[in-house]
Coordinates of C-alpha atoms in Angstrom, one line a residue:
M19 CA -50.3 46.7 -54.1
K20 CA -48.2 49.6 -55.8
R21 CA -48.8 51.3 -52.2
L22 CA -47.6 49.0 -50.0
F23 CA -44.5 48.5 -51.6
L24 CA -44.1 52.6 -51.9
S25 CA -45.5 52.4 -48.0
I26 CA -43.2 49.8 -47.2
V27 CA -39.9 51.9 -49.1
I28 CA -40.9 54.6 -47.6
L29 CA -40.8 52.7 -44.1
F30 CA -37.5 51.6 -44.5
V31 CA -35.9 55.1 -46.1
I32 CA -37.0 57.0 -43.1
S33 CA -35.2 53.6 -41.1
S34 CA -31.8 54.6 -43.4
Y35 CA -31.7 57.9 -41.1
S36 CA -32.0 57.1 -37.5
F37 CA -32.7 61.1 -36.2
S38 CA -32.6 59.2 -32.7
Q39 CA -31.3 57.7 -29.7
S40 CA -33.6 54.5 -30.2
V41 CA -34.9 52.9 -32.7
G42 CA -37.1 50.4 -32.5
L43 CA -37.6 47.0 -34.5
K44 CA -40.8 45.3 -34.3
T45 CA -44.6 42.9 -34.6
N46 CA -46.9 43.2 -33.7
L47 CA -48.9 39.6 -32.2
V48 CA -52.7 40.3 -32.8
H49 CA -51.7 40.8 -36.4
W50 CA -49.7 37.8 -36.9
A51 CA -53.4 35.8 -34.8
T52 CA -55.1 37.0 -37.9
T53 CA -52.3 35.7 -40.4
T54 CA -50.9 39.1 -41.1
P55 CA -47.4 39.0 -41.3
N56 CA -45.8 42.9 -40.4
L57 CA -43.1 44.8 -39.5
G58 CA -42.5 48.5 -37.3
L59 CA -40.3 50.4 -36.5
E60 CA -39.9 53.6 -33.8
F61 CA -37.6 56.0 -33.8
S62 CA -36.7 57.8 -30.5
F63 CA -36.4 61.9 -31.2
N64 CA -35.7 62.2 -27.3
R65 CA -37.1 61.3 -24.1
K66 CA -40.8 61.9 -24.7
V67 CA -40.9 61.3 -27.8
T68 CA -41.0 58.7 -30.5
I69 CA -42.9 58.3 -34.0
D70 CA -44.2 54.8 -35.3
I71 CA -44.7 52.8 -37.9
G72 CA -46.2 50.0 -38.8
V73 CA -47.1 47.6 -42.1
G74 CA -48.9 44.4 -42.6
Y75 CA -49.7 42.5 -45.5
N76 CA -52.3 39.5 -45.1
P77 CA -52.3 38.5 -48.8
F78 CA -53.7 34.9 -48.7
V79 CA -57.0 32.9 -49.5
F80 CA -57.9 30.1 -47.0
K81 CA -60.1 26.9 -48.3
D82 CA -63.5 27.9 -49.6
N83 CA -62.1 31.1 -50.4
K84 CA -61.9 32.4 -47.2
K85 CA -60.4 35.5 -47.2
V86 CA -58.9 38.7 -44.7
Q87 CA -57.0 40.0 -47.4
H88 CA -55.7 42.9 -46.2
W89 CA -52.6 45.7 -46.2
I90 CA -52.3 47.9 -43.8
V91 CA -49.8 51.3 -43.0
Q92 CA -50.2 52.8 -39.7
P93 CA -47.8 55.5 -38.8
E94 CA -48.3 57.4 -35.2
L95 CA -46.3 59.8 -33.1
R96 CA -46.1 59.3 -28.7
Y97 CA -45.5 61.0 -26.3
W98 CA -44.2 58.7 -23.3
T99 CA -45.2 59.6 -19.7
C100 CA -41.6 58.4 -18.1
E101 CA -38.8 57.9 -21.5
S102 CA -38.9 56.4 -24.4
F103 CA -39.1 53.5 -25.2
N104 CA -40.3 52.6 -21.5
G105 CA -44.4 52.8 -19.4
H106 CA -46.8 54.9 -20.4
F107 CA -47.7 56.6 -23.5
F108 CA -50.7 58.5 -25.4
G109 CA -50.3 58.6 -29.4
I110 CA -52.1 59.9 -31.8
H111 CA -52.7 58.0 -34.6
A112 CA -53.6 58.2 -38.3
L113 CA -53.9 54.3 -40.8
I114 CA -54.4 53.6 -44.6
G115 CA -55.2 50.0 -45.8
E116 CA -56.6 48.4 -48.5
Y117 CA -59.5 45.5 -47.7
N118 CA -60.6 42.1 -49.6
V119 CA -62.3 40.2 -47.2
G120 CA -65.9 37.5 -47.6
G121 CA -66.6 33.6 -46.3
V122 CA -65.5 34.6 -42.6
D123 CA -68.1 33.2 -40.3
V124 CA -67.3 35.8 -37.6
P125 CA -71.0 35.9 -35.1
L126 CA -69.7 39.3 -34.8
G127 CA -72.3 42.4 -34.4
R128 CA -71.0 44.2 -37.6
L129 CA -68.7 41.9 -39.1
K130 CA -72.1 38.9 -39.4
D131 CA -72.3 39.3 -42.5
L132 CA -68.7 38.5 -43.6
K133 CA -69.7 34.9 -43.8
E134 CA -73.0 35.3 -46.5
Y135 CA -70.6 38.2 -48.6
R136 CA -67.4 39.9 -49.8
Y137 CA -66.1 43.2 -49.1
Q138 CA -63.0 44.9 -51.0
G139 CA -62.6 48.6 -51.1
Y140 CA -61.0 50.9 -49.0
G141 CA -60.1 52.5 -45.8
Y142 CA -58.5 55.8 -44.4
G143 CA -58.6 57.9 -40.4
G144 CA -56.8 58.0 -37.2
G145 CA -57.5 57.4 -33.7
L146 CA -56.0 58.1 -29.7
T147 CA -53.7 55.5 -28.7
Y148 CA -52.4 54.1 -24.7
G149 CA -49.8 51.8 -24.2
Y150 CA -47.4 51.0 -21.8
Q151 CA -44.2 49.4 -22.8
W152 CA -42.0 46.3 -20.5
I153 CA -38.5 45.8 -20.9
L154 CA -37.5 42.5 -20.4
S155 CA -33.8 42.5 -20.6
K156 CA -31.4 44.6 -23.1
R157 CA -32.4 45.0 -26.0
W158 CA -35.9 43.2 -25.9
N159 CA -39.5 45.1 -25.0
L160 CA -43.2 43.6 -24.7
E161 CA -45.3 46.7 -25.9
A162 CA -49.7 46.2 -25.2
S163 CA -51.7 49.5 -26.9
L164 CA -55.0 50.0 -27.6
G165 CA -56.9 53.1 -30.1
A166 CA -59.8 54.0 -30.9
G167 CA -60.9 56.8 -33.5
Y168 CA -62.7 57.5 -36.5
V169 CA -62.2 55.4 -41.0
Y170 CA -64.0 55.8 -43.4
L171 CA -64.2 52.3 -45.5
D172 CA -65.5 53.1 -49.4
Y173 CA -66.0 49.3 -50.4
D174 CA -67.5 47.4 -52.9
K175 CA -70.3 44.6 -51.6
Y176 CA -70.4 41.7 -53.9
P177 CA -72.7 38.4 -52.3
C178 CA -70.9 35.2 -51.5
A179 CA -66.7 35.0 -51.5
K180 CA -66.3 33.7 -54.6
C181 CA -68.9 35.9 -56.8
G182 CA -68.2 38.5 -58.6
T183 CA -71.2 40.4 -59.0
L184 CA -71.8 44.0 -58.0
L185 CA -73.9 44.2 -55.7
E186 CA -73.2 47.6 -54.1
S187 CA -71.1 50.4 -54.1
N188 CA -71.0 52.4 -51.3
N189 CA -69.1 54.3 -47.9
K190 CA -69.2 54.2 -44.2
N191 CA -68.5 55.8 -41.4
Y192 CA -66.9 53.9 -38.5
F193 CA -66.0 55.2 -34.9
G194 CA -64.6 52.5 -32.4
V195 CA -61.3 50.1 -32.1
T196 CA -58.9 51.2 -35.0
K197 CA -55.4 49.8 -32.8
A198 CA -55.0 46.8 -31.3
A199 CA -51.0 46.1 -30.4
V200 CA -49.3 43.6 -28.2
S201 CA -45.9 43.9 -29.9
L202 CA -42.1 42.6 -29.4
I203 CA -39.2 44.6 -30.3
Y204 CA -35.5 44.6 -30.6
L205 CA -33.2 47.6 -29.4
I206 CA -31.0 48.6 -32.5
K207 CA -29.6 51.6 -30.7

């Protein structure tokens, strides 16, 4: 929780120093679909380069102790093929987060254990991103992006969503999708 607070403070301190022509305030609709409130800021350094910093936090526990609790901070440096906040971009991103997930029925490969077990730990990593941004109006844009890369997961495994008996402590190297976003953006400057 302290790390999340520190990350949010850093995000807003950076936003107070506008060293750019444009600033975009954004939210990732994909995160909202997983009940994760989120906020991002993107700063334009020049016509071709921006930095995007997004944070998300999910504190919720649902019926039958189902949870996908987590926080994540994901900064990204972007290069635009046309101009900032318009068209195609390529990026390099990092991520750090903490999670407590269990009791969720996901019938997909690696995630199918989430129904019977609870995993709690940290993740660190990064990757490459491709995206596209559409201009909707003078102040509003829509963005779609997808990133792939590496995440180091350090976790504790428990026998069920409510149980506190530790089964194992381990780590895992993950290669795959590290970012997925459909974001609504409000341009401040």
